PDB file of C-alpha atoms in Angstrom:
ATOM      1  CA  ALA I 286      -6.068 -17.325  14.269  1.00 77.00           C
ATOM      2  CA  GLN I 287      -7.643 -17.628  10.865  1.00 85.00           C
ATOM      3  CA  SER I 288      -6.611 -19.731   7.913  1.00 90.00           C
ATOM      4  CA  VAL I 289      -7.713 -20.489   4.368  1.00 94.00           C
ATOM      5  CA  THR I 290      -7.407 -23.701   2.403  1.00 96.00           C
ATOM      6  CA  GLN I 291      -7.893 -23.818  -1.335  1.00 96.00           C
ATOM      7  CA  LEU I 292      -8.540 -27.448  -2.024  1.00 95.00           C
ATOM      8  CA  ASP I 293      -7.254 -27.580  -5.594  1.00 95.00           C
ATOM      9  CA  SER I 294      -3.944 -26.128  -6.745  1.00 95.00           C
ATOM     10  CA  GLN I 295      -4.774 -26.639 -10.428  1.00 97.00           C
ATOM     11  CA  VAL I 296      -8.124 -26.877 -12.216  1.00 98.00           C
ATOM     12  CA  PRO I 297      -8.123 -27.581 -15.969  1.00 98.00           C
ATOM     13  CA  VAL I 298     -11.447 -27.209 -17.795  1.00 98.00           C
ATOM     14  CA  PHE I 299     -12.693 -26.901 -21.343  1.00 97.00           C
ATOM     15  CA  GLU I 300     -14.121 -23.676 -22.696  1.00 97.00           C
ATOM     16  CA  GLU I 301     -17.851 -23.187 -21.978  1.00 97.00           C
ATOM     17  CA  ALA I 302     -17.801 -25.797 -19.196  1.00 98.00           C
ATOM     18  CA  PRO I 303     -18.861 -24.898 -15.644  1.00 98.00           C
ATOM     19  CA  VAL I 304     -16.221 -24.542 -12.964  1.00 98.00           C
ATOM     20  CA  GLU I 305     -16.054 -24.517  -9.183  1.00 98.00           C
ATOM     21  CA  LEU I 306     -12.993 -23.417  -7.229  1.00 98.00           C
ATOM     22  CA  ARG I 307     -13.152 -24.563  -3.633  1.00 98.00           C
ATOM     23  CA  CYS I 308     -12.214 -22.570  -0.547  1.00 98.00           C
ATOM     24  CA  ASN I 309     -12.538 -23.518   3.115  1.00 97.00           C
ATOM     25  CA  TYR I 310     -11.661 -21.278   6.024  1.00 95.00           C
ATOM     26  CA  SER I 311     -11.220 -21.581   9.745  1.00 90.00           C
ATOM     27  CA  SER I 312     -11.871 -18.829  12.246  1.00 81.00           C
ATOM     28  CA  SER I 313     -13.297 -18.583  15.726  1.00 75.00           C
ATOM     29  CA  VAL I 314     -15.118 -15.322  14.988  1.00 80.00           C
ATOM     30  CA  SER I 315     -17.261 -13.851  12.238  1.00 83.00           C
ATOM     31  CA  VAL I 316     -15.423 -13.613   8.951  1.00 87.00           C
ATOM     32  CA  TYR I 317     -15.324 -11.559   5.808  1.00 91.00           C
ATOM     33  CA  LEU I 318     -14.437 -13.441   2.639  1.00 94.00           C
ATOM     34  CA  PHE I 319     -12.907 -12.389  -0.656  1.00 95.00           C
ATOM     35  CA  TRP I 320     -11.983 -13.861  -4.022  1.00 97.00           C
ATOM     36  CA  TYR I 321      -9.243 -12.208  -6.061  1.00 97.00           C
ATOM     37  CA  VAL I 322      -7.970 -13.014  -9.565  1.00 97.00           C
ATOM     38  CA  GLN I 323      -4.386 -12.603 -10.764  1.00 96.00           C
ATOM     39  CA  TYR I 324      -3.381 -12.644 -14.422  1.00 94.00           C
ATOM     40  CA  PRO I 325       0.279 -13.480 -15.206  1.00 88.00           C
ATOM     41  CA  ASN I 326       2.798 -10.952 -13.897  1.00 84.00           C
ATOM     42  CA  GLN I 327       0.085  -8.620 -12.660  1.00 89.00           C
ATOM     43  CA  GLY I 328      -1.417  -7.537  -9.361  1.00 91.00           C
ATOM     44  CA  LEU I 329      -4.614  -8.911  -7.863  1.00 94.00           C
ATOM     45  CA  GLN I 330      -8.098  -7.753  -8.817  1.00 95.00           C
ATOM     46  CA  LEU I 331     -11.151  -8.220  -6.606  1.00 95.00           C
ATOM     47  CA  LEU I 332     -13.773 -10.584  -8.057  1.00 97.00           C
ATOM     48  CA  LEU I 333     -16.272 -10.488  -5.199  1.00 96.00           C
ATOM     49  CA  LYS I 334     -16.598 -10.284  -1.435  1.00 94.00           C
ATOM     50  CA  TYR I 335     -18.919 -11.402   1.338  1.00 93.00           C
ATOM     51  CA  LEU I 336     -19.303  -9.074   4.312  1.00 89.00           C
ATOM     52  CA  SER I 337     -22.852  -9.845   5.515  1.00 87.00           C
ATOM     53  CA  GLY I 338     -26.374 -10.412   4.245  1.00 88.00           C
ATOM     54  CA  SER I 339     -27.207 -12.694   1.352  1.00 90.00           C
ATOM     55  CA  THR I 340     -24.991 -15.750   1.266  1.00 91.00           C
ATOM     56  CA  LEU I 341     -24.931 -15.782  -2.539  1.00 96.00           C
ATOM     57  CA  VAL I 342     -22.576 -13.130  -3.809  1.00 96.00           C
ATOM     58  CA  LYS I 343     -22.276 -12.080  -7.438  1.00 97.00           C
ATOM     59  CA  GLY I 344     -19.080 -10.609  -8.785  1.00 95.00           C
ATOM     60  CA  ILE I 345     -17.476  -9.416 -11.972  1.00 95.00           C
ATOM     61  CA  ASN I 346     -16.982 -11.477 -15.141  1.00 93.00           C
ATOM     62  CA  GLY I 347     -19.967 -13.746 -14.372  1.00 96.00           C
ATOM     63  CA  PHE I 348     -18.494 -15.274 -11.219  1.00 97.00           C
ATOM     64  CA  GLU I 349     -20.463 -15.945  -8.046  1.00 98.00           C
ATOM     65  CA  ALA I 350     -19.719 -17.486  -4.668  1.00 98.00           C
ATOM     66  CA  GLU I 351     -21.775 -18.897  -1.847  1.00 96.00           C
ATOM     67  CA  PHE I 352     -20.953 -18.432   1.816  1.00 95.00           C
ATOM     68  CA  ASN I 353     -21.770 -21.565   3.809  1.00 94.00           C
ATOM     69  CA  LYS I 354     -21.233 -20.980   7.509  1.00 92.00           C
ATOM     70  CA  SER I 355     -21.972 -24.537   8.621  1.00 92.00           C
ATOM     71  CA  GLN I 356     -19.436 -25.938   6.176  1.00 94.00           C
ATOM     72  CA  THR I 357     -17.034 -23.001   6.584  1.00 94.00           C
ATOM     73  CA  SER I 358     -16.775 -22.712   2.820  1.00 96.00           C
ATOM     74  CA  PHE I 359     -16.830 -19.987   0.190  1.00 97.00           C
ATOM     75  CA  HIS I 360     -16.665 -21.741  -3.166  1.00 98.00           C
ATOM     76  CA  LEU I 361     -16.365 -19.758  -6.395  1.00 98.00           C
ATOM     77  CA  ARG I 362     -18.427 -20.772  -9.430  1.00 98.00           C
ATOM     78  CA  LYS I 363     -18.976 -19.808 -13.024  1.00 98.00           C
ATOM     79  CA  PRO I 364     -21.520 -21.572 -15.240  1.00 97.00           C
ATOM     80  CA  SER I 365     -19.552 -21.220 -18.480  1.00 98.00           C
ATOM     81  CA  VAL I 366     -15.876 -20.287 -18.655  1.00 98.00           C
ATOM     82  CA  HIS I 367     -13.925 -18.540 -21.389  1.00 97.00           C
ATOM     83  CA  ILE I 368     -10.303 -18.805 -22.448  1.00 96.00           C
ATOM     84  CA  SER I 369      -9.799 -15.357 -20.923  1.00 95.00           C
ATOM     85  CA  ASP I 370     -10.675 -16.733 -17.459  1.00 97.00           C
ATOM     86  CA  THR I 371      -7.327 -18.515 -17.379  1.00 97.00           C
ATOM     87  CA  ALA I 372      -5.612 -17.057 -14.318  1.00 97.00           C
ATOM     88  CA  GLU I 373      -4.753 -17.748 -10.700  1.00 96.00           C
ATOM     89  CA  TYR I 374      -7.535 -17.299  -8.170  1.00 98.00           C
ATOM     90  CA  PHE I 375      -7.022 -16.515  -4.491  1.00 97.00           C
ATOM     91  CA  CYS I 376      -9.457 -16.869  -1.624  1.00 97.00           C
ATOM     92  CA  ALA I 377      -8.842 -14.601   1.379  1.00 95.00           C
ATOM     93  CA  VAL I 378     -10.365 -14.050   4.812  1.00 92.00           C
ATOM     94  CA  SER I 379     -10.383 -11.298   7.389  1.00 88.00           C
ATOM     95  CA  SER I 380     -12.324 -10.849  10.625  1.00 81.00           C
ATOM     96  CA  GLU I 381     -13.241  -8.346  13.289  1.00 76.00           C
ATOM     97  CA  THR I 382     -10.234  -9.405  15.341  1.00 76.00           C
ATOM     98  CA  SER I 383      -7.755  -9.252  12.446  1.00 74.00           C
ATOM     99  CA  GLY I 384      -8.748  -5.754  11.373  1.00 70.00           C
ATOM    100  CA  SER I 385      -8.264  -5.509   7.622  1.00 71.00           C
ATOM    101  CA  ARG I 386      -5.393  -7.987   7.613  1.00 83.00           C
ATOM    102  CA  LEU I 387      -6.145 -10.548   4.934  1.00 89.00           C
ATOM    103  CA  THR I 388      -5.058 -14.168   5.138  1.00 91.00           C
ATOM    104  CA  PHE I 389      -4.720 -15.671   1.671  1.00 94.00           C
ATOM    105  CA  GLY I 390      -5.017 -19.220   0.456  1.00 95.00           C
ATOM    106  CA  GLU I 391      -2.275 -20.694  -1.694  1.00 94.00           C
ATOM    107  CA  GLY I 392      -4.136 -20.083  -4.922  1.00 96.00           C
ATOM    108  CA  THR I 393      -5.830 -22.162  -7.613  1.00 97.00           C
ATOM    109  CA  GLN I 394      -4.567 -22.026 -11.174  1.00 97.00           C
ATOM    110  CA  LEU I 395      -7.551 -22.194 -13.533  1.00 98.00           C
ATOM    111  CA  THR I 396      -6.624 -23.187 -17.065  1.00 97.00           C
ATOM    112  CA  VAL I 397      -9.338 -23.027 -19.709  1.00 97.00           C
ATOM    113  CA  ASN I 398      -8.592 -25.112 -22.782  1.00 96.00           C
ATOM    114  CA  PRO I 399     -10.234 -24.727 -26.196  1.00 95.00           C
TER     115      PRO I 399
ATOM    116  CA  ASP P  96      -6.744   7.792 -13.243  1.00 63.00           C
ATOM    117  CA  GLY P  97      -6.590   6.723  -9.616  1.00 71.00           C
ATOM    118  CA  GLY P  98      -4.524   3.724  -8.719  1.00 93.00           C
ATOM    119  CA  ILE P  99      -1.400   2.220  -7.253  1.00 96.00           C
ATOM    120  CA  THR P 100       1.954   2.347  -8.999  1.00 96.00           C
ATOM    121  CA  GLN P 101       4.949   0.215  -8.193  1.00 96.00           C
ATOM    122  CA  SER P 102       8.441   0.678  -9.526  1.00 94.00           C
ATOM    123  CA  PRO P 103      10.547  -0.726 -10.901  1.00 94.00           C
ATOM    124  CA  LYS P 104       8.833  -3.658 -12.606  1.00 94.00           C
ATOM    125  CA  TYR P 105      12.023  -5.727 -12.318  1.00 94.00           C
ATOM    126  CA  LEU P 106      14.823  -5.204  -9.797  1.00 93.00           C
ATOM    127  CA  PHE P 107      18.150  -6.957  -9.487  1.00 91.00           C
ATOM    128  CA  ARG P 108      19.998  -7.237  -6.203  1.00 89.00           C
ATOM    129  CA  LYS P 109      23.619  -8.094  -5.615  1.00 88.00           C
ATOM    130  CA  GLU P 110      24.880  -9.931  -2.559  1.00 84.00           C
ATOM    131  CA  GLY P 111      24.975  -7.692   0.502  1.00 86.00           C
ATOM    132  CA  GLN P 112      23.039  -4.911  -1.148  1.00 91.00           C
ATOM    133  CA  ASN P 113      19.947  -3.128   0.163  1.00 94.00           C
ATOM    134  CA  VAL P 114      17.291  -2.321  -2.430  1.00 95.00           C
ATOM    135  CA  THR P 115      14.153  -0.203  -2.175  1.00 96.00           C
ATOM    136  CA  LEU P 116      10.839  -0.908  -3.881  1.00 97.00           C
ATOM    137  CA  SER P 117       8.550   2.033  -4.500  1.00 97.00           C
ATOM    138  CA  CYS P 118       4.782   2.091  -3.924  1.00 98.00           C
ATOM    139  CA  GLU P 119       2.651   5.171  -4.553  1.00 97.00           C
ATOM    140  CA  GLN P 120      -1.145   5.537  -4.444  1.00 97.00           C
ATOM    141  CA  ASN P 121      -3.402   8.440  -5.397  1.00 96.00           C
ATOM    142  CA  LEU P 122      -6.601   6.869  -4.034  1.00 93.00           C
ATOM    143  CA  ASN P 123      -6.428   8.849  -0.781  1.00 93.00           C
ATOM    144  CA  HIS P 124      -6.341   5.563   1.120  1.00 92.00           C
ATOM    145  CA  ASP P 125      -5.236   5.509   4.750  1.00 92.00           C
ATOM    146  CA  ALA P 126      -3.981   1.920   4.915  1.00 92.00           C
ATOM    147  CA  MET P 127      -1.165   0.406   2.858  1.00 94.00           C
ATOM    148  CA  TYR P 128       0.332  -3.086   2.756  1.00 95.00           C
ATOM    149  CA  TRP P 129       3.299  -5.010   1.404  1.00 97.00           C
ATOM    150  CA  TYR P 130       3.008  -8.681   0.428  1.00 97.00           C
ATOM    151  CA  ARG P 131       5.497 -11.214  -0.801  1.00 97.00           C
ATOM    152  CA  GLN P 132       4.359 -13.848  -3.320  1.00 95.00           C
ATOM    153  CA  ASP P 133       6.235 -17.088  -3.904  1.00 93.00           C
ATOM    154  CA  PRO P 134       5.037 -19.859  -6.225  1.00 84.00           C
ATOM    155  CA  GLY P 135       2.540 -22.146  -4.515  1.00 79.00           C
ATOM    156  CA  GLN P 136       2.513 -20.121  -1.297  1.00 82.00           C
ATOM    157  CA  GLY P 137      -0.080 -17.459  -1.877  1.00 88.00           C
ATOM    158  CA  LEU P 138       0.577 -13.982  -0.494  1.00 93.00           C
ATOM    159  CA  ARG P 139       2.261 -13.353   2.816  1.00 94.00           C
ATOM    160  CA  LEU P 140       2.066 -10.025   4.646  1.00 94.00           C
ATOM    161  CA  ILE P 141       5.397  -8.272   5.264  1.00 97.00           C
ATOM    162  CA  TYR P 142       4.375  -4.907   6.764  1.00 96.00           C
ATOM    163  CA  TYR P 143       1.285  -2.743   6.893  1.00 94.00           C
ATOM    164  CA  SER P 144       0.499   0.834   7.835  1.00 93.00           C
ATOM    165  CA  GLN P 145      -2.767   2.296   9.074  1.00 90.00           C
ATOM    166  CA  ILE P 146      -1.768   5.970   9.065  1.00 90.00           C
ATOM    167  CA  VAL P 147       1.204   8.180   8.323  1.00 93.00           C
ATOM    168  CA  ASN P 148       4.240   7.625  10.564  1.00 94.00           C
ATOM    169  CA  ASP P 149       2.856   4.337  11.846  1.00 93.00           C
ATOM    170  CA  PHE P 150       3.414   0.773  10.648  1.00 95.00           C
ATOM    171  CA  GLN P 151       3.288  -2.775  11.996  1.00 93.00           C
ATOM    172  CA  LYS P 152       5.096  -5.991  11.214  1.00 95.00           C
ATOM    173  CA  GLY P 153       3.245  -8.655   9.334  1.00 93.00           C
ATOM    174  CA  ASP P 154       3.977 -12.367   9.279  1.00 92.00           C
ATOM    175  CA  ILE P 155       7.387 -12.245   7.559  1.00 95.00           C
ATOM    176  CA  ALA P 156       8.972  -8.878   8.458  1.00 96.00           C
ATOM    177  CA  GLU P 157      12.510 -10.139   9.132  1.00 96.00           C
ATOM    178  CA  GLY P 158      14.990  -8.709   6.637  1.00 96.00           C
ATOM    179  CA  TYR P 159      12.644  -5.928   5.503  1.00 97.00           C
ATOM    180  CA  SER P 160      12.029  -2.330   6.561  1.00 97.00           C
ATOM    181  CA  VAL P 161       9.445   0.306   5.633  1.00 98.00           C
ATOM    182  CA  SER P 162       8.630   3.960   6.181  1.00 97.00           C
ATOM    183  CA  ARG P 163       5.384   5.945   5.904  1.00 97.00           C
ATOM    184  CA  GLU P 164       6.312   9.622   5.826  1.00 97.00           C
ATOM    185  CA  LYS P 165       3.541  10.544   3.379  1.00 96.00           C
ATOM    186  CA  LYS P 166       0.004   9.198   3.018  1.00 96.00           C
ATOM    187  CA  GLU P 167       0.525   8.308  -0.625  1.00 97.00           C
ATOM    188  CA  SER P 168       3.877   6.547  -0.308  1.00 98.00           C
ATOM    189  CA  PHE P 169       4.983   3.316   1.404  1.00 98.00           C
ATOM    190  CA  PRO P 170       8.453   2.215   0.239  1.00 98.00           C
ATOM    191  CA  LEU P 171       9.832  -1.209   1.142  1.00 98.00           C
ATOM    192  CA  THR P 172      13.542  -1.838   1.659  1.00 97.00           C
ATOM    193  CA  VAL P 173      14.854  -5.357   1.248  1.00 96.00           C
ATOM    194  CA  THR P 174      17.971  -5.471   3.376  1.00 94.00           C
ATOM    195  CA  SER P 175      21.022  -7.691   3.102  1.00 89.00           C
ATOM    196  CA  ALA P 176      19.646  -9.609   6.089  1.00 88.00           C
ATOM    197  CA  GLN P 177      16.938 -11.089   3.854  1.00 89.00           C
ATOM    198  CA  LYS P 178      18.735 -14.186   2.627  1.00 87.00           C
ATOM    199  CA  ASN P 179      16.133 -15.328   0.120  1.00 90.00           C
ATOM    200  CA  PRO P 180      14.705 -12.172  -1.438  1.00 92.00           C
ATOM    201  CA  THR P 181      13.805 -13.546  -4.866  1.00 94.00           C
ATOM    202  CA  ALA P 182      10.016 -13.129  -5.114  1.00 95.00           C
ATOM    203  CA  PHE P 183       7.183 -11.062  -6.548  1.00 95.00           C
ATOM    204  CA  TYR P 184       6.347  -8.118  -4.265  1.00 97.00           C
ATOM    205  CA  LEU P 185       2.874  -6.614  -4.219  1.00 96.00           C
ATOM    206  CA  CYS P 186       1.764  -3.368  -2.642  1.00 97.00           C
ATOM    207  CA  ALA P 187      -1.879  -2.740  -1.748  1.00 95.00           C
ATOM    208  CA  SER P 188      -3.999  -0.043  -0.168  1.00 94.00           C
ATOM    209  CA  SER P 189      -7.461   0.289   1.359  1.00 91.00           C
ATOM    210  CA  ILE P 190      -9.701   3.105   2.554  1.00 86.00           C
ATOM    211  CA  ARG P 191      -9.265   2.141   6.165  1.00 74.00           C
ATOM    212  CA  LEU P 192      -8.878  -0.959   8.194  1.00 61.00           C
ATOM    213  CA  ARG P 193     -11.731  -3.380   8.689  1.00 63.00           C
ATOM    214  CA  GLN P 194     -13.383  -5.263   5.871  1.00 65.00           C
ATOM    215  CA  GLU P 195     -12.453  -2.820   3.184  1.00 75.00           C
ATOM    216  CA  THR P 196     -11.353  -4.048  -0.212  1.00 87.00           C
ATOM    217  CA  GLN P 197      -7.627  -3.948  -0.778  1.00 91.00           C
ATOM    218  CA  TYR P 198      -6.512  -2.594  -4.153  1.00 93.00           C
ATOM    219  CA  PHE P 199      -3.269  -3.952  -5.551  1.00 95.00           C
ATOM    220  CA  GLY P 200      -0.451  -2.506  -7.594  1.00 96.00           C
ATOM    221  CA  PRO P 201       1.096  -4.332 -10.583  1.00 95.00           C
ATOM    222  CA  GLY P 202       4.010  -5.739  -8.558  1.00 95.00           C
ATOM    223  CA  THR P 203       7.807  -5.721  -8.617  1.00 96.00           C
ATOM    224  CA  ARG P 204       9.807  -8.845  -9.356  1.00 95.00           C
ATOM    225  CA  LEU P 205      13.058  -8.965  -7.383  1.00 94.00           C
ATOM    226  CA  LEU P 206      15.864 -11.164  -8.627  1.00 92.00           C
ATOM    227  CA  VAL P 207      19.261 -11.864  -7.103  1.00 87.00           C
ATOM    228  CA  LEU P 208      22.378 -11.636  -9.268  1.00 82.00           C
TER     229      LEU P 208
END
């Protein structure tokens, strides 16, 4: 079985500050990792994904994430946030044994204040 | 424009009533999914379908039913057996199973009268 833990339910930051949203996973097999963003009352949009290869993954809107196998983590970072980054962020995992079934974390609400 | 549409945006259910949520995609994707979202609980998988006329239960299928008669359509019925149906329901699709990105619709919010 696989699982995802997002370590912070809420992250408040000031505009132009850096941010890190933390995600840890557990799985007994190789994993594929995703970060999605959800704006209020909307569906989810893919930010970035790690399937294989380079452990540093760059996504849309200036976000990036680093896959760390030894620490079973996939933290999301942005060096300078904007008000428009205010949203809920979800980490998700799938694996060879789960097919394309995604297991989602509980979400992190990022609030960017002026 | 290609994408996933869900309707209605808001849906009200009375006690003992079955309601059906629509999900249509024109992305030519084989796989489709239904998720339920509750505050603070992330997304939980209700049902998914790999191909037409085939579907599997997810983690919380009780009180729900689906059909997949056409590739582009995957309607979800919330039956009267679902005692706590108030939630945000999201439909998604992907090219095929295995590591493919899932694309999400805008969601339907179901409320109980």
